[in-house]
Amino acid sequence: LECINAISKIYSTETTKRLAGKSKASTGFLENLIKLKSEEYGISEFISKSTIRSRHRRGVLCASHRGTPSPVASAEMALVKICVQMGKIRMPLTGPQAVNVFNDLIRGTRLQESLFEFQCARHPKSMSLGSCRLTWWKGFKKDTLIRS
């Protein structure tokens, strides 16, 4: 993510300079920049040129993570700590158990209210507004793995 952010910033700066001077960037500029920064950051995965171009076009050069920020993000790290501790005592949490623990953790707090509002805006007909479900757990595991 840091590598892509750095590439996006440099590409945007260079493209803006070129537009102001009414000249084009050299052929293969973006490819060379991606290759250079990938080596600098030690990244072996493929970085798409269209990703960099779309970030420049949208004006979002530095993304903290993909998607809309979670309204309960501040409590998610507490759940990570609970999961780690449960794992250390050889009693790891299953998905449904983790969801129940998290719902208990946020019950009656402002986080539950903000989650309720977040869910109302996106899923007004849902039967479980104000609480997380197993689909949240799956996304949480994926996001937490990326952040760590």
Short mmCIF file of C-alpha atoms in Angstrom, two decimals:
data_model
loop_
_atom_site.label_atom_id
_atom_site.label_comp_id
_atom_site.label_asym_id
_atom_site.label_seq_id
_atom_site.Cartn_x
_atom_site.Cartn_y
_atom_site.Cartn_z
CA LEU A 1 0.00 0.00 0.00
CA GLU A 2 2.84 2.40 0.82
CA CYS A 3 4.49 1.60 -2.49
CA ILE A 4 1.30 2.30 -4.44
CA ASN A 5 0.78 5.54 -2.50
CA ALA A 6 4.33 6.68 -3.34
CA ILE A 7 3.90 5.82 -7.02
CA SER A 8 0.56 7.65 -7.13
CA LYS A 9 2.03 10.81 -5.60
CA ILE A 10 4.99 10.92 -7.98
CA TYR A 11 2.84 10.11 -11.02
CA SER A 12 0.29 12.77 -10.11
CA THR A 13 2.97 15.41 -9.53
CA GLU A 14 4.70 14.61 -12.80
CA THR A 15 1.44 14.50 -14.77
CA THR A 16 0.30 17.83 -13.30
CA LYS A 17 3.65 19.44 -14.20
CA ARG A 18 3.41 18.10 -17.73
CA LEU A 19 -0.15 19.36 -18.17
CA ALA A 20 0.86 22.83 -16.96
CA GLY A 21 3.74 22.85 -19.44
CA LYS A 22 1.54 21.29 -22.14
CA SER A 23 3.96 18.44 -22.74
CA LYS A 24 3.66 14.69 -22.44
CA ALA A 25 5.49 12.41 -20.03
CA SER A 26 8.14 10.24 -21.61
CA THR A 27 7.04 6.92 -23.06
CA GLY A 28 7.02 4.22 -20.41
CA PHE A 29 7.29 6.73 -17.53
CA LEU A 30 4.65 5.00 -15.41
CA GLU A 31 6.03 1.50 -16.14
CA ASN A 32 9.54 2.58 -15.17
CA LEU A 33 8.25 4.32 -12.04
CA ILE A 34 6.35 1.20 -10.97
CA LYS A 35 9.41 -0.98 -11.55
CA LEU A 36 11.71 1.43 -9.67
CA LYS A 37 9.42 1.79 -6.64
CA SER A 38 8.62 -1.94 -6.56
CA GLU A 39 12.33 -2.68 -6.27
CA GLU A 40 12.80 0.09 -3.68
CA TYR A 41 9.98 -1.27 -1.48
CA GLY A 42 10.80 -4.92 -2.20
CA ILE A 43 7.38 -5.63 -3.73
CA SER A 44 7.10 -8.64 -6.02
CA GLU A 45 3.34 -8.42 -6.70
CA PHE A 46 1.98 -6.89 -9.89
CA ILE A 47 0.95 -3.23 -9.65
CA SER A 48 -1.53 -2.20 -12.32
CA LYS A 49 -1.01 1.02 -14.24
CA SER A 50 -4.77 1.52 -14.30
CA THR A 51 -4.80 1.59 -10.48
CA ILE A 52 -2.32 4.47 -10.45
CA ARG A 53 -4.12 6.32 -13.24
CA SER A 54 -7.53 5.97 -11.59
CA ARG A 55 -6.14 7.26 -8.28
CA HIS A 56 -4.78 10.30 -10.12
CA ARG A 57 -8.05 10.80 -11.99
CA ARG A 58 -10.16 10.54 -8.80
CA GLY A 59 -7.74 12.66 -6.76
CA VAL A 60 -7.26 9.91 -4.13
CA LEU A 61 -3.51 9.45 -4.03
CA CYS A 62 -3.15 7.86 -0.59
CA ALA A 63 -5.66 5.21 0.40
CA SER A 64 -5.52 4.00 3.99
CA HIS A 65 -7.46 0.83 3.18
CA ARG A 66 -9.96 -0.32 0.62
CA GLY A 67 -13.62 0.58 0.94
CA THR A 68 -15.61 2.65 3.40
CA PRO A 69 -14.12 2.90 6.89
CA SER A 70 -15.84 0.74 9.47
CA PRO A 71 -17.93 2.64 12.03
CA VAL A 72 -16.66 0.22 14.69
CA ALA A 73 -12.98 0.34 13.73
CA SER A 74 -11.91 1.63 17.14
CA ALA A 75 -13.30 -1.50 18.84
CA GLU A 76 -11.91 -3.92 16.26
CA MET A 77 -8.40 -3.83 17.73
CA ALA A 78 -9.84 -4.87 21.09
CA LEU A 79 -11.33 -7.91 19.37
CA VAL A 80 -7.93 -8.70 17.85
CA LYS A 81 -6.39 -8.66 21.33
CA ILE A 82 -9.14 -10.93 22.67
CA CYS A 83 -8.64 -13.36 19.77
CA VAL A 84 -4.88 -13.42 20.35
CA GLN A 85 -5.32 -14.10 24.07
CA MET A 86 -7.87 -16.84 23.41
CA GLY A 87 -5.45 -18.41 20.95
CA LYS A 88 -2.66 -18.31 23.51
CA ILE A 89 -4.72 -20.34 25.97
CA ARG A 90 -5.53 -22.83 23.19
CA MET A 91 -9.19 -21.84 22.92
CA PRO A 92 -9.43 -19.95 19.60
CA LEU A 93 -12.73 -18.32 18.77
CA THR A 94 -14.85 -19.60 15.91
CA GLY A 95 -16.47 -17.07 13.58
CA PRO A 96 -19.88 -17.06 15.31
CA GLN A 97 -18.22 -16.87 18.74
CA ALA A 98 -16.11 -13.89 17.67
CA VAL A 99 -19.18 -12.13 16.27
CA ASN A 100 -21.03 -12.68 19.56
CA VAL A 101 -18.06 -11.40 21.59
CA PHE A 102 -17.82 -8.32 19.39
CA ASN A 103 -21.54 -7.60 19.58
CA ASP A 104 -21.33 -7.91 23.38
CA LEU A 105 -18.32 -5.59 23.34
CA ILE A 106 -20.16 -2.78 21.52
CA ARG A 107 -23.64 -3.30 23.01
CA GLY A 108 -25.02 -0.13 24.58
CA THR A 109 -22.19 2.12 23.36
CA ARG A 110 -21.94 4.94 20.83
CA LEU A 111 -20.27 2.44 18.51
CA GLN A 112 -23.45 0.40 18.34
CA GLU A 113 -25.40 3.57 17.53
CA SER A 114 -22.99 4.53 14.76
CA LEU A 115 -23.13 0.96 13.41
CA PHE A 116 -26.93 1.17 13.45
CA GLU A 117 -26.88 4.42 11.45
CA PHE A 118 -24.28 3.01 9.04
CA GLN A 119 -26.38 -0.10 8.43
CA CYS A 120 -29.65 1.85 8.11
CA ALA A 121 -28.14 3.91 5.30
CA ARG A 122 -26.99 0.82 3.41
CA HIS A 123 -29.41 -1.99 4.39
CA PRO A 124 -32.62 -0.41 5.71
CA LYS A 125 -34.61 -3.67 5.54
CA SER A 126 -32.09 -5.76 7.47
CA MET A 127 -33.29 -7.60 10.55
CA SER A 128 -30.02 -7.21 12.48
CA LEU A 129 -29.38 -3.47 12.51
CA GLY A 130 -26.91 -2.39 15.17
CA SER A 131 -25.08 -5.70 15.32
CA CYS A 132 -22.44 -7.48 13.28
CA ARG A 133 -22.95 -10.73 11.42
CA LEU A 134 -20.70 -13.46 10.05
CA THR A 135 -20.17 -11.53 6.79
CA TRP A 136 -18.63 -8.70 8.86
CA TRP A 137 -16.29 -11.25 10.48
CA LYS A 138 -15.08 -12.47 7.09
CA GLY A 139 -14.34 -8.94 5.91
CA PHE A 140 -12.76 -8.06 9.25
CA LYS A 141 -10.35 -10.99 9.02
CA LYS A 142 -9.37 -9.99 5.48
CA ASP A 143 -8.89 -6.31 6.37
CA THR A 144 -6.99 -7.07 9.57
CA LEU A 145 -4.66 -9.40 7.72
CA ILE A 146 -3.90 -6.66 5.18
CA ARG A 147 -3.27 -4.02 7.89
CA SER A 148 -0.90 -6.17 9.95
#
